[in-house]
Coordinates of C-alpha atoms and ligand atoms in Angstrom, one line a residue:
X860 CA -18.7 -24.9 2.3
X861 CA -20.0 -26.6 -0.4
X862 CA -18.3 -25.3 -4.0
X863 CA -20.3 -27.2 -6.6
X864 CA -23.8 -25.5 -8.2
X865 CA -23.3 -22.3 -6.6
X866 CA -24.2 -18.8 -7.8
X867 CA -20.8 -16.3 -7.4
X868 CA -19.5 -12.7 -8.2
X869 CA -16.1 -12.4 -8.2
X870 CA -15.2 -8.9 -8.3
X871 CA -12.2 -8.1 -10.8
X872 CA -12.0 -11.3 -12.7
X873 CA -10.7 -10.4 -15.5
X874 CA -7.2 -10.6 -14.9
X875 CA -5.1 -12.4 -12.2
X876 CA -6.3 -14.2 -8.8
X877 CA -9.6 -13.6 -9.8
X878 CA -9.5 -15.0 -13.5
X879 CA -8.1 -18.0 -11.7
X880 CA -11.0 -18.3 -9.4
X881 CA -13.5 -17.9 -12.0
X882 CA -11.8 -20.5 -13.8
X883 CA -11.5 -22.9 -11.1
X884 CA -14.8 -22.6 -10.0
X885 CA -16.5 -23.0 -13.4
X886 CA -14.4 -25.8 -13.7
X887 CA -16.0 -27.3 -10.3
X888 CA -19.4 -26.8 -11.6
X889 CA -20.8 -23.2 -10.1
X890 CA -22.0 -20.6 -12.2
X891 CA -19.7 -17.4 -12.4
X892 CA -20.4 -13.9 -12.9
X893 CA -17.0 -11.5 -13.2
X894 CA -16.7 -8.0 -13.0
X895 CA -14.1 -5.1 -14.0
X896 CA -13.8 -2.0 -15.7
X897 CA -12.0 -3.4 -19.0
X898 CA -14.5 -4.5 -21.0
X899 CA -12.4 -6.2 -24.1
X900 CA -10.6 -8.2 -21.2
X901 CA -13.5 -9.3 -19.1
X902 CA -15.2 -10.6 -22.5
X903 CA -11.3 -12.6 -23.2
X904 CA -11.4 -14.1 -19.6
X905 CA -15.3 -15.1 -19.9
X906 CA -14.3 -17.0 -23.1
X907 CA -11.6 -18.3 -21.8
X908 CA -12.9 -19.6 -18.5
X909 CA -16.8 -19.7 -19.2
X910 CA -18.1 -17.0 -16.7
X911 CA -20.7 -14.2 -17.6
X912 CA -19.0 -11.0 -18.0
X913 CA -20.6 -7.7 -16.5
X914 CA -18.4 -4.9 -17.0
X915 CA -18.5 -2.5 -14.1
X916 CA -16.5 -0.6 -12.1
X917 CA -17.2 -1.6 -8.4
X918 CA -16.5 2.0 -7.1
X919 CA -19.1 3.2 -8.5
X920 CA -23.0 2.7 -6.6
X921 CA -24.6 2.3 -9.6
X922 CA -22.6 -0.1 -11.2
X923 CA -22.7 -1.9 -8.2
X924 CA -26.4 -2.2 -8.2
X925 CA -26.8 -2.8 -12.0
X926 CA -24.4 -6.3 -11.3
X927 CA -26.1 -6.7 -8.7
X928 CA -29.9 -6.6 -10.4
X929 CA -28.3 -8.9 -13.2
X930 CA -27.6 -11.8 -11.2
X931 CA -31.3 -11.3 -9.2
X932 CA -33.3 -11.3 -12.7
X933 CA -30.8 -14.0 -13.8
X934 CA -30.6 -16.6 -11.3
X935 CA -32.5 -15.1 -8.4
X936 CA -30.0 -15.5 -5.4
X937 CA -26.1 -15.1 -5.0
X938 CA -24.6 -17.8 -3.0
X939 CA -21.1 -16.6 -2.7
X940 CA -19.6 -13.2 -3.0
X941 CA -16.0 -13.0 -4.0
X942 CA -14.6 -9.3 -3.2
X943 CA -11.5 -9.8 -5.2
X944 CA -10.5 -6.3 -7.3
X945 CA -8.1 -4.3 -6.2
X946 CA -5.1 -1.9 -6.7
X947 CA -1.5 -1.5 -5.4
X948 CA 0.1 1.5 -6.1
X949 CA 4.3 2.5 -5.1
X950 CA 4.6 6.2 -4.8
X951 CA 6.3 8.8 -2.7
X952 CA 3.3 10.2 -0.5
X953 CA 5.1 14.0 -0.8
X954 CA 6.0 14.2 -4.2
X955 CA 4.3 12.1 -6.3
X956 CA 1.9 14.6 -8.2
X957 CA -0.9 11.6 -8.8
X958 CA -0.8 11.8 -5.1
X959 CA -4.2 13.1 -3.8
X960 CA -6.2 11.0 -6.3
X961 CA -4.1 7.4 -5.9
X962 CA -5.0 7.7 -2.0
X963 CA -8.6 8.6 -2.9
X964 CA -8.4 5.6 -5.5
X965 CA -6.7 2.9 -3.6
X966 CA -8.9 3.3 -0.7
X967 CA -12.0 3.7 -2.7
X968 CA -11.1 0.6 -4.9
X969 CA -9.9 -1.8 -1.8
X970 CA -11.5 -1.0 1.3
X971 CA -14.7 1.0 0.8
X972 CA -16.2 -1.2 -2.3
X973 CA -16.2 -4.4 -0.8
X974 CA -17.8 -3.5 2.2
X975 CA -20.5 -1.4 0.4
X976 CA -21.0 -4.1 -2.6
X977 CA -21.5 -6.4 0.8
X978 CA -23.9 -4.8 2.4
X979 CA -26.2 -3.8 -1.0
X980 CA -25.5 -7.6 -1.9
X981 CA -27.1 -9.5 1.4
X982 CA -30.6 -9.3 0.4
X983 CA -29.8 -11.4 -2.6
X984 CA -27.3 -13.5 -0.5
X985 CA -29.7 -14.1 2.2
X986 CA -31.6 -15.8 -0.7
X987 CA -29.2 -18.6 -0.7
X988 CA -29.1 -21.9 1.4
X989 CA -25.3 -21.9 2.5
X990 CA -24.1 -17.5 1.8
X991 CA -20.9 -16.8 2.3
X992 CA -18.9 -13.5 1.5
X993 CA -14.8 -14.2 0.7
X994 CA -12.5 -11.1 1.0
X995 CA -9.3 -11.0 -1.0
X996 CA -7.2 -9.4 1.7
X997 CA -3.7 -9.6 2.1
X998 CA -0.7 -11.4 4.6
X999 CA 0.6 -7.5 4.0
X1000 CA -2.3 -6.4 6.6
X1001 CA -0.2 -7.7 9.4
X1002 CA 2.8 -5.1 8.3
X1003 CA 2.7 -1.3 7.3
X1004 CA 5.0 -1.3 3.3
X1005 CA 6.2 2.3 3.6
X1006 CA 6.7 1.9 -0.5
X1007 CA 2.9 1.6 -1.2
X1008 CA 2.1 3.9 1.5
X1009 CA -2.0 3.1 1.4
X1010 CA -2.1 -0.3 0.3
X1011 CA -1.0 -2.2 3.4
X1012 CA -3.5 -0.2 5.4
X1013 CA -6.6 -0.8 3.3
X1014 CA -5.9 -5.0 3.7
X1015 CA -5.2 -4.1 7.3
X1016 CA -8.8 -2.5 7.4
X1017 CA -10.4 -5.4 5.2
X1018 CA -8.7 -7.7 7.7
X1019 CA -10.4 -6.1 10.7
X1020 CA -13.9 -5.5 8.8
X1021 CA -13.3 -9.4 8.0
X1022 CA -13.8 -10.3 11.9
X1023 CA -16.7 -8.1 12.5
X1024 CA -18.8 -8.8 10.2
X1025 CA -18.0 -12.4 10.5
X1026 CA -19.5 -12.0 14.0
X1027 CA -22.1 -9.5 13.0
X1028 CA -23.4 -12.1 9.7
X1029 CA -22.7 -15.8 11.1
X1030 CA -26.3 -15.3 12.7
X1031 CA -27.8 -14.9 10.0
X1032 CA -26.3 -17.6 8.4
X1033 CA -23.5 -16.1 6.1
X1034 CA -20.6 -17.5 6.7
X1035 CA -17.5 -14.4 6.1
X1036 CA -14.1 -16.0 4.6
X1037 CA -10.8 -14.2 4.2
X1038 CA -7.9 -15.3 2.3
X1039 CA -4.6 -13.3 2.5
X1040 CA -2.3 -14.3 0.0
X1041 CA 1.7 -13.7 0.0
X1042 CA 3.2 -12.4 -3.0
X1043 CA 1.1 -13.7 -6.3
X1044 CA 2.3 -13.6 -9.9
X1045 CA 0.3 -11.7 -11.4
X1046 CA 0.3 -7.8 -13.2
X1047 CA 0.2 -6.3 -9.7
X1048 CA 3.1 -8.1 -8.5
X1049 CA 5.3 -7.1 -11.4
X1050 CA 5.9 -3.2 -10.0
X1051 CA 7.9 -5.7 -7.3
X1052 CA 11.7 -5.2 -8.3
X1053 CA 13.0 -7.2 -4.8
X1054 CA 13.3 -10.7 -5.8
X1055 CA 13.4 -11.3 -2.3
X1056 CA 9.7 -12.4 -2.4
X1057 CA 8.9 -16.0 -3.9
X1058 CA 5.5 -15.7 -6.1
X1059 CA 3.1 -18.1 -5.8
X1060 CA 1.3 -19.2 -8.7
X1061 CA -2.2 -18.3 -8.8
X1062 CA -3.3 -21.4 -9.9
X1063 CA -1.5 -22.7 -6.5
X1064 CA -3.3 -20.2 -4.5
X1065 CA -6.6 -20.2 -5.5
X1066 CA -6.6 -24.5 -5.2
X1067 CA -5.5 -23.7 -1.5
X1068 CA -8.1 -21.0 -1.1
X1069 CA -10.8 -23.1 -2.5
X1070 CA -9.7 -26.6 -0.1
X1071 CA -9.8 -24.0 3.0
X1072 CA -13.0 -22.6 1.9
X1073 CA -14.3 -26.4 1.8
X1074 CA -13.0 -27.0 5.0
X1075 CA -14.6 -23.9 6.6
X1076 CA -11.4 -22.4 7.4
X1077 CA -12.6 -18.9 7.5
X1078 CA -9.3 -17.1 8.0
X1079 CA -6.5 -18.4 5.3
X1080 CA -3.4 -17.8 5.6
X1081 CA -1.4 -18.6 2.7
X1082 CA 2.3 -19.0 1.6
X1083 CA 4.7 -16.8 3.4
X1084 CA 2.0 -14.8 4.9
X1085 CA 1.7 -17.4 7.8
X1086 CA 5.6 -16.0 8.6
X1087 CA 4.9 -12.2 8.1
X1088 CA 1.9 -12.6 10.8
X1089 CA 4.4 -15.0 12.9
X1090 CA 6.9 -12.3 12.6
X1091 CA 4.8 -8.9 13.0
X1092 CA 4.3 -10.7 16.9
X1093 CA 7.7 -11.8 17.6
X1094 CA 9.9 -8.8 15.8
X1095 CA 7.8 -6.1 14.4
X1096 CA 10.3 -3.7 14.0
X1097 CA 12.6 -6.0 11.8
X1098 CA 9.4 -6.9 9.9
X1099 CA 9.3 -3.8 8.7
X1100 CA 12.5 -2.9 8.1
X1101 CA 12.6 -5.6 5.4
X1102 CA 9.7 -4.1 4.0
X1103 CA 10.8 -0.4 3.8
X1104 CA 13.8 -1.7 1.9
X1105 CA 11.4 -3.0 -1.1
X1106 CA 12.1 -2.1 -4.6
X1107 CA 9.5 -1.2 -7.8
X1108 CA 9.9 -0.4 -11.1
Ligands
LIG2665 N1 -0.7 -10.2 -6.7 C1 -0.3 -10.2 -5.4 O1 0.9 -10.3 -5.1 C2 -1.4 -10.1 -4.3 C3 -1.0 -10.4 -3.0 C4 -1.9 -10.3 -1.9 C5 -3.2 -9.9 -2.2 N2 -3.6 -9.6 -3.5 C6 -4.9 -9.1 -3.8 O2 -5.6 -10.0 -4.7 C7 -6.6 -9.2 -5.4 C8 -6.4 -9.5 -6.9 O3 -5.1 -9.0 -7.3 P1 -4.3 -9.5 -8.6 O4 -2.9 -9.8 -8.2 O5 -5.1 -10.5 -9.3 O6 -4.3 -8.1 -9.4 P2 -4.5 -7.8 -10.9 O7 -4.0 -8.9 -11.8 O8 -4.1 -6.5 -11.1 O9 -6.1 -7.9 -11.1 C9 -7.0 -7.0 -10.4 C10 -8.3 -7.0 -11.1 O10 -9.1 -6.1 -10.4 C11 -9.9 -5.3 -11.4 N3 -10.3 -4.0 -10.9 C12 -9.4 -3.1 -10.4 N4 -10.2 -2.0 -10.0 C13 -11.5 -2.3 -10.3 C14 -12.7 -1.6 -10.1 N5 -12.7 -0.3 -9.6 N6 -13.8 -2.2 -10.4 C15 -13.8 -3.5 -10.9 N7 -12.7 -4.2 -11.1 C16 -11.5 -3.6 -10.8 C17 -9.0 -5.2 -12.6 O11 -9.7 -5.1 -13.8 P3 -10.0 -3.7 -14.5 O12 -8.7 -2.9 -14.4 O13 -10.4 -4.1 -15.9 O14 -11.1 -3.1 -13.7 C18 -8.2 -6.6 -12.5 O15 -8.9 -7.5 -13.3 C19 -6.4 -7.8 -5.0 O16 -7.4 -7.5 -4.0 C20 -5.0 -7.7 -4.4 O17 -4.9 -6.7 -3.5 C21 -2.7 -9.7 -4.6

């Protein structure tokens, strides 16, 4: 896939992987729109990398549509959409008292908004001469991480939705990427205390993640996560007992 004079969303650039994208890709020449609920931050990382900021919470239907309608009245098409925002929460499923709304949260936030901002966003990417939709999932989809006890299974569901609608979209010409990063430093990798996990740098990732994209590698596996889906085939069960013994702040 082309990356140069593009139209893209990336979900959640404010901060993190997808402050780098927007930065990278602005750099490349495309015109970026980011979203996020922070408002003071989104309007820092639009300075700072040259996207358009729309601040917007991607949960929410409405929001979704108003980003959405921006970017039709503003350019008229969307060429790439980057579902990128996202949550990761450590807690004891029991006794945490946050409990019942961080499940609600972290599914709402990782699984269920960037397949409904998908399917409200393929009229406008149907516009486009080369679409293509590019989920942030995870290399932790290949391995239940009893410490976060949602998160694994929302990138496990993105990771499955990834291949279907792949199949489901490629007809109509939108071409469905999925990158699934290891371990990134960013804010959400901080609540990590293990330092058995090497962080890649974002800016490391998202250069990877943009050469596979070029290449039309629709499934990227990056850094160690090319071992954890190795290893969740050969020995599952020692997979994740290394997982079960991660630490957080
Ligand atoms: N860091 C890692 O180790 C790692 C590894 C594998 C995969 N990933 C995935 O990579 C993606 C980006 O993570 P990151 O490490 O860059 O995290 P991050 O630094 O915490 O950034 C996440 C971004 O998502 C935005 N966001 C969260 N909820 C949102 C909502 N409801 N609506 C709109 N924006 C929202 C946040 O902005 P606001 O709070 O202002 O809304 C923030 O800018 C996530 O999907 C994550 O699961 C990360």
């Amino acid at each position: 896939m082309d990356l140069t004079s593009k139209i893209i969303l990336v979900t959640g650039g404010g901060s993190g992987i997808g402050f780098e994208l927007a930065r990278q890709l602005v750099a490349l020449g495309n015109t970026v729109v980011i979203c996020g609920r922070d408002a003071g931050r989104l309007a820092e990382a639009a300075r700072l990398t040259g996207a358009q900021p729309i601040t917007g919470d991607v949960t929410v239907a409405d929001d979704q549509e108003r980003i959405l309608s921006a970017i039709r009245e503003q350019h008229g098409r969307l060429d790439l959409l980057i579902n990128n925002a996202g949550i990761f929460l450590a807690y004891d499923f029991r006794s945490d008292p946050g409990a019942l709304q961080k499940i609600e949260a972290e599914i709402a936030i990782n699984a269920t908004a960037p397949l409904t901002l998908t399917r409200r966003a393929l009229p406008l990417l149907e516009k486009s001469a080369q679409p293509g939709v590019l989920f942030i999932g995870s290399g932790i989809a290949f391995v239940a991480s009893p410490g976060t006890p949602i998160y694994s299974g929302t990138k496990a569901l993105i990771h499955h939705c990834a291949q279907t609608l792949r199949h489901q979209l490629q007809p109509h010409g939108i071409t469905v990427f999925e990158a699934m990063p290891p371990v990134v430093d960013t804010d959400m990798a901080s609540v990590l205390k293990s330092d058995n996990f090497k962080k890649m740098k974002p800016s490391d990732l998202v250069r990877d993640i943009l050469e596979g994209m070029r290449r039309n590698q629709t499934e990227m596996l990056l850094g160690q996560s090319r071992q954890i889906k190795l290893m969740s085939r050969i020995a599952p069960a020692f997979l994740f007992r290394q997982f079960a013994k991660t630490e957080f702040h």
